[in-house]
Coordinates of C-alpha atoms and ligand atoms in Angstrom, one line a residue:
X1 CA -2.8 -7.4 -15.9
X2 CA 0.3 -7.3 -18.2
X3 CA 3.4 -9.2 -17.3
X4 CA 6.7 -7.1 -16.1
X5 CA 9.0 -7.5 -19.1
X6 CA 12.3 -8.0 -17.2
X7 CA 15.0 -5.9 -18.8
X8 CA 18.1 -8.2 -17.3
X9 CA 16.4 -11.6 -17.4
X10 CA 19.0 -12.5 -20.4
X11 CA 21.9 -11.3 -18.2
X12 CA 21.0 -13.4 -15.0
X13 CA 20.1 -16.4 -16.7
X14 CA 22.7 -16.8 -19.3
X15 CA 25.4 -18.0 -16.4
X16 CA 22.9 -20.3 -15.0
X17 CA 24.1 -20.0 -11.5
X18 CA 23.7 -16.0 -11.4
X19 CA 26.2 -15.7 -8.4
X20 CA 25.9 -12.4 -6.5
X21 CA 27.2 -10.9 -3.7
X22 CA 24.3 -11.5 -2.0
X23 CA 25.2 -15.5 -1.6
X24 CA 27.7 -14.3 1.2
X25 CA 25.1 -12.5 3.3
X26 CA 22.6 -15.4 2.9
X27 CA 25.3 -17.9 3.9
X28 CA 25.9 -15.5 7.1
X29 CA 22.2 -15.4 7.6
X30 CA 21.7 -19.4 7.3
X31 CA 24.7 -19.9 10.0
X32 CA 22.7 -17.8 12.4
X33 CA 19.7 -19.2 11.9
X34 CA 21.0 -22.7 12.2
X35 CA 23.0 -21.5 15.5
X36 CA 19.5 -20.9 17.2
X37 CA 17.2 -23.7 15.5
X38 CA 19.9 -26.7 15.9
X39 CA 20.9 -27.0 19.4
X40 CA 20.4 -30.7 20.0
X41 CA 23.9 -31.4 21.3
X42 CA 23.7 -28.9 24.0
X43 CA 23.6 -30.2 27.5
X44 CA 20.4 -28.2 28.5
X45 CA 18.7 -29.5 25.5
X46 CA 19.9 -33.2 26.4
X47 CA 18.7 -32.6 29.7
X48 CA 15.3 -31.3 28.7
X49 CA 14.8 -34.5 26.4
X50 CA 15.8 -36.9 29.0
X51 CA 13.0 -35.6 31.0
X52 CA 10.6 -36.9 28.3
X53 CA 10.0 -33.6 27.2
X54 CA 9.7 -32.3 23.6
X55 CA 11.6 -28.8 22.8
X56 CA 9.6 -25.8 22.2
X57 CA 9.7 -26.4 18.4
X58 CA 8.8 -30.2 18.4
X59 CA 5.5 -29.3 20.6
X60 CA 4.4 -26.5 18.1
X61 CA 4.9 -29.1 15.0
X62 CA 2.5 -31.5 16.8
X63 CA 0.0 -29.0 17.8
X64 CA -0.3 -27.5 14.1
X65 CA -2.1 -29.3 11.3
X66 CA 0.2 -31.7 9.4
X67 CA 1.8 -30.1 6.1
X68 CA 1.0 -26.8 7.2
X69 CA 3.9 -24.3 7.7
X70 CA 4.5 -22.1 10.8
X71 CA 5.1 -18.8 10.6
X72 CA 8.0 -18.3 13.1
X73 CA 8.7 -14.7 14.2
X74 CA 11.8 -13.2 15.1
X75 CA 14.0 -16.3 15.4
X76 CA 17.2 -14.1 16.0
X77 CA 15.8 -12.2 18.7
X78 CA 18.7 -11.5 21.3
X79 CA 21.0 -12.6 19.0
X80 CA 24.8 -11.5 19.5
X81 CA 23.5 -10.0 22.9
X82 CA 24.5 -11.6 26.2
X83 CA 27.1 -13.8 24.6
X84 CA 24.2 -15.5 22.6
X85 CA 23.2 -17.3 26.0
X86 CA 19.2 -16.3 24.9
X87 CA 19.1 -18.2 21.4
X88 CA 15.4 -16.8 20.0
X89 CA 15.2 -14.8 23.6
X90 CA 14.3 -18.2 25.1
X91 CA 10.6 -18.2 23.5
X92 CA 9.3 -19.6 20.0
X93 CA 6.4 -17.3 18.9
X94 CA 4.4 -17.3 15.6
X95 CA 1.4 -18.1 13.7
X96 CA 0.3 -21.7 13.2
X97 CA -2.7 -23.2 11.7
X98 CA -4.7 -25.6 14.5
X99 CA -7.8 -27.4 13.3
X100 CA -8.1 -25.2 10.2
X101 CA -7.8 -22.1 12.5
X102 CA -4.8 -19.6 12.5
X103 CA -3.7 -19.1 16.0
X104 CA -0.9 -17.2 17.8
X105 CA 1.3 -19.8 19.4
X106 CA 3.8 -18.8 22.1
X107 CA 6.2 -21.5 23.2
X108 CA 8.7 -21.1 26.3
X109 CA 11.8 -22.8 25.5
X110 CA 13.0 -24.2 28.9
X111 CA 16.4 -25.1 27.7
X112 CA 17.5 -21.6 27.7
X113 CA 17.8 -20.6 31.3
X114 CA 15.0 -22.5 32.6
X115 CA 12.6 -20.5 29.9
X116 CA 13.0 -17.2 31.8
X117 CA 12.5 -13.6 30.4
X118 CA 14.7 -11.0 29.7
X119 CA 13.8 -8.0 27.9
X120 CA 13.6 -9.2 24.5
X121 CA 11.6 -12.4 25.7
X122 CA 9.0 -10.1 27.2
X123 CA 9.1 -8.0 24.2
X124 CA 8.7 -11.1 21.9
X125 CA 5.8 -12.4 24.0
X126 CA 3.7 -9.1 23.7
X127 CA 4.4 -8.5 20.1
X128 CA 2.9 -12.0 19.5
X129 CA -0.1 -10.9 21.8
X130 CA -0.6 -7.4 19.4
X131 CA -0.5 -9.6 16.3
X132 CA -3.3 -11.9 17.9
X133 CA -5.5 -8.9 18.8
X134 CA -5.0 -7.1 15.3
X135 CA -5.9 -10.1 13.6
X136 CA -8.4 -11.8 16.0
X137 CA -6.4 -15.0 16.4
X138 CA -6.6 -17.3 19.2
X139 CA -3.6 -17.6 21.6
X140 CA -2.0 -20.8 22.9
X141 CA 0.9 -20.7 25.2
X142 CA 3.0 -23.6 25.7
X143 CA 4.2 -22.8 29.3
X144 CA 7.5 -24.1 30.5
X145 CA 9.4 -21.2 32.4
X146 CA 10.8 -20.0 35.7
X147 CA 9.1 -16.4 35.1
X148 CA 11.8 -13.2 35.2
X149 CA 15.2 -13.6 34.7
X150 CA 16.0 -12.4 38.1
X151 CA 19.3 -10.8 37.7
X152 CA 17.6 -8.3 35.3
X153 CA 14.4 -7.8 37.1
X154 CA 14.6 -4.1 36.4
X155 CA 14.5 -4.5 32.7
X156 CA 11.2 -6.8 32.9
X157 CA 9.2 -6.2 35.6
X158 CA 8.4 -2.6 36.3
X159 CA 7.4 -0.8 33.2
X160 CA 4.1 -0.9 31.5
X161 CA 5.4 -2.9 28.3
X162 CA 7.2 -5.3 30.7
X163 CA 5.9 -8.8 32.4
X164 CA 2.5 -7.5 33.8
X165 CA 1.6 -6.4 30.3
X166 CA 1.3 -10.0 29.3
X167 CA -1.6 -10.8 31.7
X168 CA -3.1 -7.6 31.1
X169 CA -3.4 -8.5 27.4
X170 CA -4.6 -12.0 28.1
X171 CA -7.6 -10.3 30.2
X172 CA -8.3 -8.0 27.3
X173 CA -7.9 -10.6 24.7
X174 CA -10.3 -12.6 26.5
X175 CA -12.8 -9.8 26.8
X176 CA -12.3 -9.2 22.9
X177 CA -13.7 -12.9 22.4
X178 CA -10.1 -14.0 21.3
X179 CA -9.6 -17.5 23.2
X180 CA -6.8 -17.5 25.4
X181 CA -5.6 -21.3 25.9
X182 CA -2.4 -22.4 28.0
X183 CA -1.0 -26.0 28.5
X184 CA 1.4 -26.2 31.3
X185 CA 4.2 -28.4 30.3
X186 CA 6.9 -27.4 32.9
X187 CA 7.5 -24.6 35.4
X188 CA 5.1 -21.7 35.8
X189 CA 6.1 -20.2 39.0
X190 CA 5.4 -16.7 40.6
X191 CA 4.3 -14.4 38.0
X192 CA 4.7 -16.9 35.6
X193 CA 1.5 -18.8 37.2
X194 CA -1.3 -16.2 36.2
X195 CA -0.4 -17.0 32.3
X196 CA -2.5 -20.2 33.1
X197 CA -4.6 -18.7 35.8
X198 CA -5.8 -16.0 33.2
X199 CA -6.3 -18.5 30.4
X200 CA -10.0 -19.2 29.4
X201 CA -9.0 -23.2 29.4
X202 CA -6.1 -24.7 30.6
X203 CA -4.4 -28.1 30.1
X204 CA -1.4 -29.4 32.6
X205 CA 0.8 -32.5 32.1
X206 CA 0.8 -34.8 34.9
X207 CA 4.2 -35.0 36.9
X208 CA 5.6 -32.4 34.6
X209 CA 3.7 -29.2 34.9
X210 CA 3.6 -27.0 38.0
X211 CA 1.9 -23.9 38.9
X212 CA 2.4 -22.2 42.1
X213 CA 2.8 -18.3 43.4
X214 CA 5.9 -19.6 45.3
X215 CA 8.0 -22.5 44.9
X216 CA 8.8 -25.2 47.4
X217 CA 11.9 -23.5 48.6
X218 CA 10.0 -20.3 49.3
X219 CA 7.2 -21.9 51.2
X220 CA 9.8 -23.5 53.3
X221 CA 11.4 -20.3 54.1
X222 CA 8.1 -18.4 54.9
X223 CA 6.2 -20.9 56.7
X224 CA 8.4 -23.7 57.6
X225 CA 6.3 -26.0 55.7
X226 CA 8.0 -28.9 53.7
X227 CA 6.2 -29.6 50.3
X228 CA 7.2 -31.3 47.2
X229 CA 6.5 -29.4 43.7
X230 CA 4.1 -32.0 42.7
X231 CA 2.1 -31.6 46.0
X232 CA 2.2 -28.0 46.1
X233 CA 0.9 -27.5 42.3
X234 CA 1.4 -30.4 40.0
X235 CA -1.5 -31.7 37.5
X236 CA -3.4 -33.7 39.9
X237 CA -3.6 -30.8 42.3
X238 CA -4.8 -28.2 40.0
X239 CA -7.4 -30.5 38.2
X240 CA -8.8 -32.1 41.0
X241 CA -8.4 -29.7 44.1
X242 CA -7.6 -26.2 43.1
X243 CA -9.3 -25.8 40.0
X244 CA -6.8 -23.6 38.6
X245 CA -6.3 -25.8 35.4
X246 CA -9.1 -27.8 33.5
X247 CA -7.5 -30.7 31.9
X248 CA -5.0 -33.2 33.0
X249 CA -2.9 -34.7 30.3
X250 CA -0.4 -37.6 30.6
X251 CA 2.5 -36.2 28.2
X252 CA 3.1 -33.1 26.2
X253 CA 1.9 -35.3 22.9
X254 CA -1.5 -35.8 24.9
X255 CA -1.6 -32.1 26.2
X256 CA -1.1 -31.0 22.3
X257 CA -4.0 -33.5 21.5
X258 CA -6.4 -31.8 23.9
X259 CA -5.4 -28.4 22.9
X260 CA -6.5 -29.4 19.2
X261 CA -9.9 -31.0 20.6
X262 CA -10.4 -27.5 22.0
X263 CA -9.8 -25.9 18.9
X264 CA -12.2 -28.1 17.0
X265 CA -15.2 -26.9 19.1
X266 CA -14.5 -23.0 19.0
X267 CA -16.7 -20.8 16.9
X268 CA -15.5 -19.6 13.4
X269 CA -14.6 -15.9 12.9
X270 CA -16.5 -14.1 10.5
X271 CA -13.4 -13.8 7.7
X272 CA -13.2 -10.6 5.4
X273 CA -14.0 -11.6 1.9
X274 CA -11.6 -11.2 -0.7
X275 CA -11.2 -12.2 -4.3
X276 CA -8.4 -15.1 -3.8
X277 CA -7.3 -16.6 -7.1
X278 CA -5.2 -19.9 -7.7
X279 CA -1.5 -19.2 -6.4
X280 CA 0.7 -19.0 -9.4
X281 CA 4.6 -18.9 -9.2
X282 CA 6.0 -15.7 -11.0
X283 CA 7.1 -16.0 -14.7
X284 CA 10.7 -15.4 -13.8
X285 CA 12.8 -17.8 -11.5
X286 CA 12.6 -16.6 -8.2
X287 CA 16.1 -17.3 -7.2
X288 CA 17.0 -14.7 -9.7
X289 CA 16.2 -12.5 -7.0
X290 CA 19.5 -13.2 -5.3
X291 CA 21.2 -11.4 -8.1
X292 CA 19.1 -8.3 -8.5
X293 CA 19.3 -7.7 -4.5
X294 CA 20.6 -4.2 -3.8
X295 CA 23.8 -5.3 -1.6
X296 CA 25.5 -2.1 -2.5
X297 CA 22.7 0.4 -1.2
X298 CA 24.5 3.5 -3.1
X299 CA 23.2 1.6 -6.3
X300 CA 19.6 1.6 -7.2
X301 CA 18.1 -1.5 -8.5
X302 CA 15.1 -1.3 -10.5
X303 CA 12.3 -2.3 -8.3
X304 CA 10.2 -3.5 -11.1
X305 CA 12.7 -6.7 -11.6
X306 CA 12.1 -7.2 -7.7
X307 CA 8.3 -7.1 -8.2
X308 CA 8.4 -9.1 -11.3
X309 CA 10.1 -11.9 -9.1
X310 CA 7.5 -11.6 -6.1
X311 CA 4.3 -11.7 -7.8
X312 CA 1.8 -14.3 -9.4
X313 CA 2.7 -14.8 -13.2
X314 CA 5.0 -11.7 -12.9
X315 CA 1.6 -9.7 -13.9
X316 CA 1.5 -6.1 -12.5
X317 CA -1.3 -3.4 -13.2
X318 CA 0.9 -0.4 -12.7
X319 CA -0.8 3.1 -11.5
X320 CA 0.6 6.3 -12.6
X321 CA 3.3 4.6 -14.2
X322 CA 5.0 7.7 -15.6
X323 CA 4.2 10.1 -12.7
X324 CA 6.3 10.3 -9.7
X325 CA 8.6 7.4 -10.7
X326 CA 10.6 7.0 -7.7
X327 CA 7.8 5.3 -6.2
X328 CA 6.2 2.5 -8.0
X329 CA 2.7 1.7 -7.3
X330 CA 0.2 -1.2 -8.7
X331 CA -1.7 -4.0 -8.4
X332 CA -0.7 -7.6 -8.2
X333 CA -1.5 -11.2 -6.7
X334 CA 0.8 -12.7 -4.1
X335 CA -0.2 -16.7 -3.7
X336 CA -3.6 -15.9 -5.0
X337 CA -3.9 -13.0 -2.9
X338 CA -4.7 -9.5 -4.3
X339 CA -2.2 -6.9 -3.2
X340 CA -1.7 -3.5 -3.8
X341 CA 2.4 -3.2 -3.9
X342 CA 4.0 0.1 -2.9
X343 CA 7.8 0.0 -3.9
X344 CA 10.9 2.7 -3.5
X345 CA 12.5 3.1 -6.8
X346 CA 14.7 6.1 -5.5
X347 CA 14.3 9.0 -3.0
X348 CA 11.1 10.4 -2.5
X349 CA 9.5 13.6 -4.2
X350 CA 6.4 15.5 -3.7
X351 CA 5.1 13.9 -6.8
X352 CA 6.1 10.2 -5.7
X353 CA 4.4 11.0 -2.2
X354 CA 1.1 12.3 -3.7
X355 CA 1.1 8.9 -5.9
X356 CA 1.5 7.0 -2.7
X357 CA -1.2 8.7 -0.8
X358 CA -3.4 8.4 -3.7
X359 CA -2.8 4.9 -4.2
X360 CA -3.4 3.9 -0.5
X361 CA -6.7 5.7 -0.7
X362 CA -7.3 3.4 -3.6
X363 CA -6.5 0.3 -1.9
X364 CA -8.5 1.3 1.4
X365 CA -11.7 1.8 -0.8
X366 CA -11.3 -1.2 -2.8
X367 CA -10.1 -3.6 0.4
X368 CA -6.7 -4.8 -0.8
X369 CA -3.9 -5.3 1.4
X370 CA -1.1 -3.2 0.8
X371 CA 2.5 -4.7 0.7
X372 CA 5.3 -1.9 1.1
X373 CA 8.8 -2.9 -0.3
X374 CA 11.2 -0.5 1.4
X375 CA 14.3 0.7 -0.2
X376 CA 14.8 4.5 0.1
X377 CA 17.3 6.9 1.5
X378 CA 14.5 9.2 2.5
X379 CA 12.9 12.3 0.8
X380 CA 15.0 14.5 -1.5
X381 CA 16.7 17.7 0.0
X382 CA 17.2 21.0 -1.3
X383 CA 15.9 24.8 -1.7
X384 CA 13.7 23.8 -4.5
X385 CA 12.0 20.9 -3.0
X386 CA 11.6 22.9 0.3
X387 CA 9.8 25.6 -1.4
X388 CA 7.8 23.0 -3.5
X389 CA 6.4 21.9 -0.2
X390 CA 7.7 18.4 0.2
X391 CA 7.1 18.2 3.8
X392 CA 3.4 18.9 2.9
X393 CA 3.3 16.2 0.6
X394 CA 5.3 13.8 2.4
X395 CA 3.0 14.2 5.4
X396 CA -0.1 13.3 3.3
X397 CA 1.4 10.1 2.4
X398 CA 2.7 9.5 6.3
X399 CA -1.0 10.3 7.0
X400 CA -2.4 7.7 4.4
X401 CA -0.1 4.9 5.7
X402 CA -1.1 5.6 9.3
X403 CA -4.8 5.6 8.3
X404 CA -4.9 3.0 6.0
X405 CA -7.9 0.9 6.8
X406 CA -6.6 -2.4 5.2
X407 CA -3.8 -4.4 6.5
X408 CA -0.6 -3.5 5.7
X409 CA 2.9 -5.6 5.1
X410 CA 6.4 -4.2 5.0
X411 CA 9.5 -5.8 3.8
X412 CA 12.7 -3.8 4.0
X413 CA 14.3 -5.0 0.8
X414 CA 17.3 -2.7 0.9
X415 CA 17.7 0.9 2.9
X416 CA 15.0 2.0 5.5
X417 CA 16.4 5.6 6.3
X418 CA 14.9 8.6 7.9
X419 CA 11.7 9.7 7.3
X420 CA 11.2 7.3 4.3
X421 CA 10.9 4.9 7.2
X422 CA 7.8 6.4 8.1
X423 CA 6.5 7.1 4.7
X424 CA 6.8 3.3 3.9
X425 CA 5.3 1.5 6.8
X426 CA 8.0 1.5 9.6
X427 CA 7.4 -0.2 12.7
X428 CA 5.8 2.9 14.2
X429 CA 3.2 2.5 11.6
X430 CA 1.9 -1.0 12.6
X431 CA 2.3 -3.3 9.7
X432 CA 0.8 -6.4 10.4
X433 CA 4.2 -8.0 9.6
X434 CA 7.6 -6.2 9.3
X435 CA 10.3 -8.4 7.5
X436 CA 13.8 -7.8 6.6
X437 CA 16.2 -9.3 3.8
X438 CA 19.6 -10.1 5.1
X439 CA 21.0 -7.0 3.2
X440 CA 18.4 -4.7 4.7
X441 CA 19.7 -1.6 6.8
X442 CA 17.6 0.7 8.8
X443 CA 18.8 3.9 10.5
X444 CA 18.0 7.6 10.9
X445 CA 20.3 8.1 7.9
X446 CA 23.3 6.6 6.5
X447 CA 26.6 6.4 8.4
X448 CA 28.3 8.7 5.8
X449 CA 25.7 11.3 6.1
X450 CA 25.5 11.1 9.8
X451 CA 29.2 11.7 10.2
X452 CA 29.5 14.6 7.7
X453 CA 26.5 16.5 9.8
X454 CA 28.3 15.8 13.3
X455 CA 31.8 16.9 11.8
X456 CA 30.1 19.9 10.2
X457 CA 28.3 20.7 13.6
X458 CA 31.6 20.3 15.5
X459 CA 33.5 22.6 12.8
X460 CA 30.8 25.4 13.7
X461 CA 31.4 25.3 17.0
X462 CA 34.9 25.5 17.0
X463 CA 34.6 28.4 14.4
X464 CA 32.8 30.0 17.0
X465 CA 35.7 30.1 19.1
X466 CA 38.4 30.9 16.3
X467 CA 39.4 27.2 16.4
X468 CA 39.3 24.3 13.8
X469 CA 39.4 20.7 13.2
X470 CA 42.7 19.0 12.3
X471 CA 42.4 16.6 9.5
X472 CA 43.2 14.0 12.4
X473 CA 40.5 14.9 14.5
X474 CA 38.0 15.2 11.6
X475 CA 38.7 11.6 10.4
X476 CA 38.6 10.3 13.9
X477 CA 34.8 11.9 14.4
X478 CA 33.9 10.5 11.1
X479 CA 35.2 6.8 11.6
X480 CA 33.7 6.7 15.0
X481 CA 30.2 7.5 13.9
X482 CA 30.8 5.5 10.6
X483 CA 31.5 2.3 12.6
X484 CA 28.8 2.7 15.1
X485 CA 26.2 2.9 12.4
X486 CA 27.7 0.0 10.7
X487 CA 26.9 -2.0 13.3
X488 CA 23.5 -0.3 14.3
X489 CA 22.0 0.1 11.2
X490 CA 22.6 -4.0 10.3
X491 CA 19.4 -6.4 9.8
X492 CA 20.7 -8.5 12.8
X493 CA 21.0 -5.4 15.1
X494 CA 17.5 -4.6 14.5
X495 CA 15.9 -7.9 14.6
X496 CA 17.9 -9.0 17.8
X497 CA 15.9 -5.9 19.3
X498 CA 12.7 -6.9 17.7
X499 CA 12.4 -3.6 15.7
X500 CA 11.0 -6.1 13.1
X501 CA 9.3 -9.8 13.0
X502 CA 12.4 -11.5 11.6
X503 CA 15.0 -11.7 8.7
X504 CA 13.7 -13.9 6.0
X505 CA 15.3 -15.6 3.1
X506 CA 14.3 -13.3 0.2
X507 CA 12.9 -16.5 -1.8
X508 CA 10.5 -17.0 1.3
X509 CA 8.8 -13.6 1.1
X510 CA 6.0 -14.7 -0.9
X511 CA 5.1 -17.3 1.4
X512 CA 5.4 -15.3 4.7
X513 CA 3.2 -12.4 2.9
X514 CA 0.7 -15.2 2.2
X515 CA 0.6 -16.6 5.5
X516 CA 0.1 -13.0 7.1
X517 CA -2.4 -12.0 4.6
X518 CA -4.3 -14.9 5.3
X519 CA -4.1 -14.4 9.1
X520 CA -5.5 -10.7 8.7
X521 CA -8.6 -12.1 7.1
X522 CA -9.8 -13.2 10.2
X523 CA -10.8 -9.8 11.3
X524 CA -13.0 -8.0 8.7
X525 CA -10.9 -4.9 7.4
X526 CA -12.3 -1.2 8.4
X527 CA -14.0 1.4 6.3
X528 CA -11.6 4.4 4.9
X529 CA -11.2 7.0 7.2
X530 CA -8.6 9.3 6.6
X531 CA -7.7 12.5 8.6
X532 CA -6.9 16.2 7.2
X533 CA -4.7 15.9 4.5
X534 CA -2.7 19.3 4.3
X535 CA -3.2 20.5 0.7
Ligands
COA1 N1 16.4 -16.2 37.1 C1 17.7 -16.4 36.5 N2 18.1 -17.7 36.1 C2 17.0 -18.7 36.4 C3 15.9 -18.5 37.0 C4 15.3 -17.2 37.0 N3 14.1 -17.1 37.7 N4 15.3 -19.6 37.0 C5 16.4 -20.6 36.4 N5 17.5 -19.7 36.2 C6 18.4 -20.4 35.4 C7 19.3 -21.1 36.3 O1 20.3 -20.3 37.0 C8 20.1 -22.2 35.4 O2 21.2 -21.4 34.8 P1 22.5 -21.8 34.1 O3 22.0 -22.8 33.1 O4 23.2 -21.2 33.7 O5 23.2 -22.9 35.2 C9 19.2 -22.3 34.1 O6 18.4 -21.5 34.2 C10 18.7 -23.5 34.2 O7 17.8 -24.0 35.8 P2 18.0 -25.3 36.2 O8 17.4 -25.1 37.5 O9 19.2 -25.8 36.3 O10 16.9 -25.9 35.3 P3 15.8 -27.1 36.0 O11 15.1 -27.2 34.6 O12 16.1 -28.0 36.6 O13 14.6 -25.9 36.7 C11 13.2 -24.1 36.9 C12 14.0 -24.8 35.8 C13 12.7 -23.0 36.1 C14 12.0 -24.8 37.5 C15 14.0 -23.8 38.1 O14 15.1 -23.4 37.7 C16 13.4 -22.9 39.1 O15 12.4 -23.2 39.9 N6 13.6 -21.3 39.0 C17 13.2 -20.4 39.8 C18 12.0 -19.9 39.5 C19 11.1 -18.6 40.1 O16 11.3 -18.8 41.3 N7 10.9 -17.6 39.5 C20 10.3 -16.7 40.0 C21 10.6 -15.2 39.0 S1 9.1 -14.3 38.7

């Protein structure tokens, strides 16, 4: 494998600090993240701690192995919605290592409206379970929740992918032999009671955790019976009378220790074999990335320059280097893991689509995970290209992406527009992780193009009636669409709605991909099996 020789290394390193417009975006991202991570001074957090309870993230830190990283997902879920009253959508999810075993962790944040579930909370919880299912990872639920956020029951209760799906998934995961473990560290009421009740093994904290179908006020109203929460469904009751829980813990820390002990005796999964090398830093200083990142998406950045700063030793064995050059494909390593990289270097052509499909076949046959680096405005348009069958060749690529038998990972490093999003393993194509850089944009097309399309449709409608748009009207329609697209295509809008697994600092890309690839090895890869390619 040969190293990539950067053509702009001298320019970047000559000014030492490598300032770029990306720094402003990075500052905005760090501020948003700090707003959800650093909430110690908020009254709800203070009250929570006064009760002797740990916060959700403190609990996770104690649960996972020391000196290991927690791969937190969608930390900015629900961001800029509902007056930011639901930081991280009130639940912390991610992948952590417990006694050497990768596991999905779902921890309710009781300091956010009592840990209750709005639409985004449910979506985040279900996404975590989906990750557990795809990668064969045990699930640990750190339960401290008032259940459904009652004012918004219509968006959390009745539909297929609402609250009930959590329990359905628990049953299915358990049946697949994927351990389901709950620690009841606070309230667990009504529907929520089924999270521990549906688990394979459940721990409850004395004088703190409660499980009941109806709480004391409901019991009083329904039957007139007066009972305290502890008498109704506390730790003592459930571990010695009802049998709903299996282990009684004296504190949060004790409960987490019991959970770690459970992991110690879990059978080890059969891992996919992969030729893993010693991790190596890229040959170029990684923070040069900040200078290269496509902030102005109208300017194409040579993606070789970005690959050079993401892969081990900056070494890249490029495949079909001179053919279909708007897509760059090749083999490399990230933190020692072998990967096939598929990266946009402009819009899709027939040639680049065919090259991408061919490369996915190679990776599937060789059992090499694939990393997609998305920065595309989509497929090239025009009579010449339609006549050349670009739709047919694009379909081949999309077919190959959908049927790739190895784990795929997607990082949106710039634009993700139109069918380019599909061809590059967007959310609908089940990448094991979908990560966004803070500059990323995702939409059916760019705002400029969408506004031009809509203006031209309006003009045709009016023309049929012998009328036309005034320049002011044309400008107003354009501006409305442009502003709407500006907001809706931002990485923050996407991550708030959990269309992705989180915005990350580009310098963390290697770490996130490595953790994701490592987690994917818990389930052996499938055999290549593609559908009919239209020739
Ligand atoms: N729906 C909507 N809001 C809820 C809620 C629910 N199910 N449960 C709690 N909240 C809100 C409270 O109104 C309060 O909001 P505020 O901060 O704007 O005042 C906040 O969450 C914290 O609740 P509070 O009762 O002050 O906190 P706590 O730590 O003393 O108790 C609970 C937390 C969850 C134990 C308690 O609120 C409770 O029992 N809630 C009802 C649970 C229930 O019956 N759920 C059934 C739904 S399936």
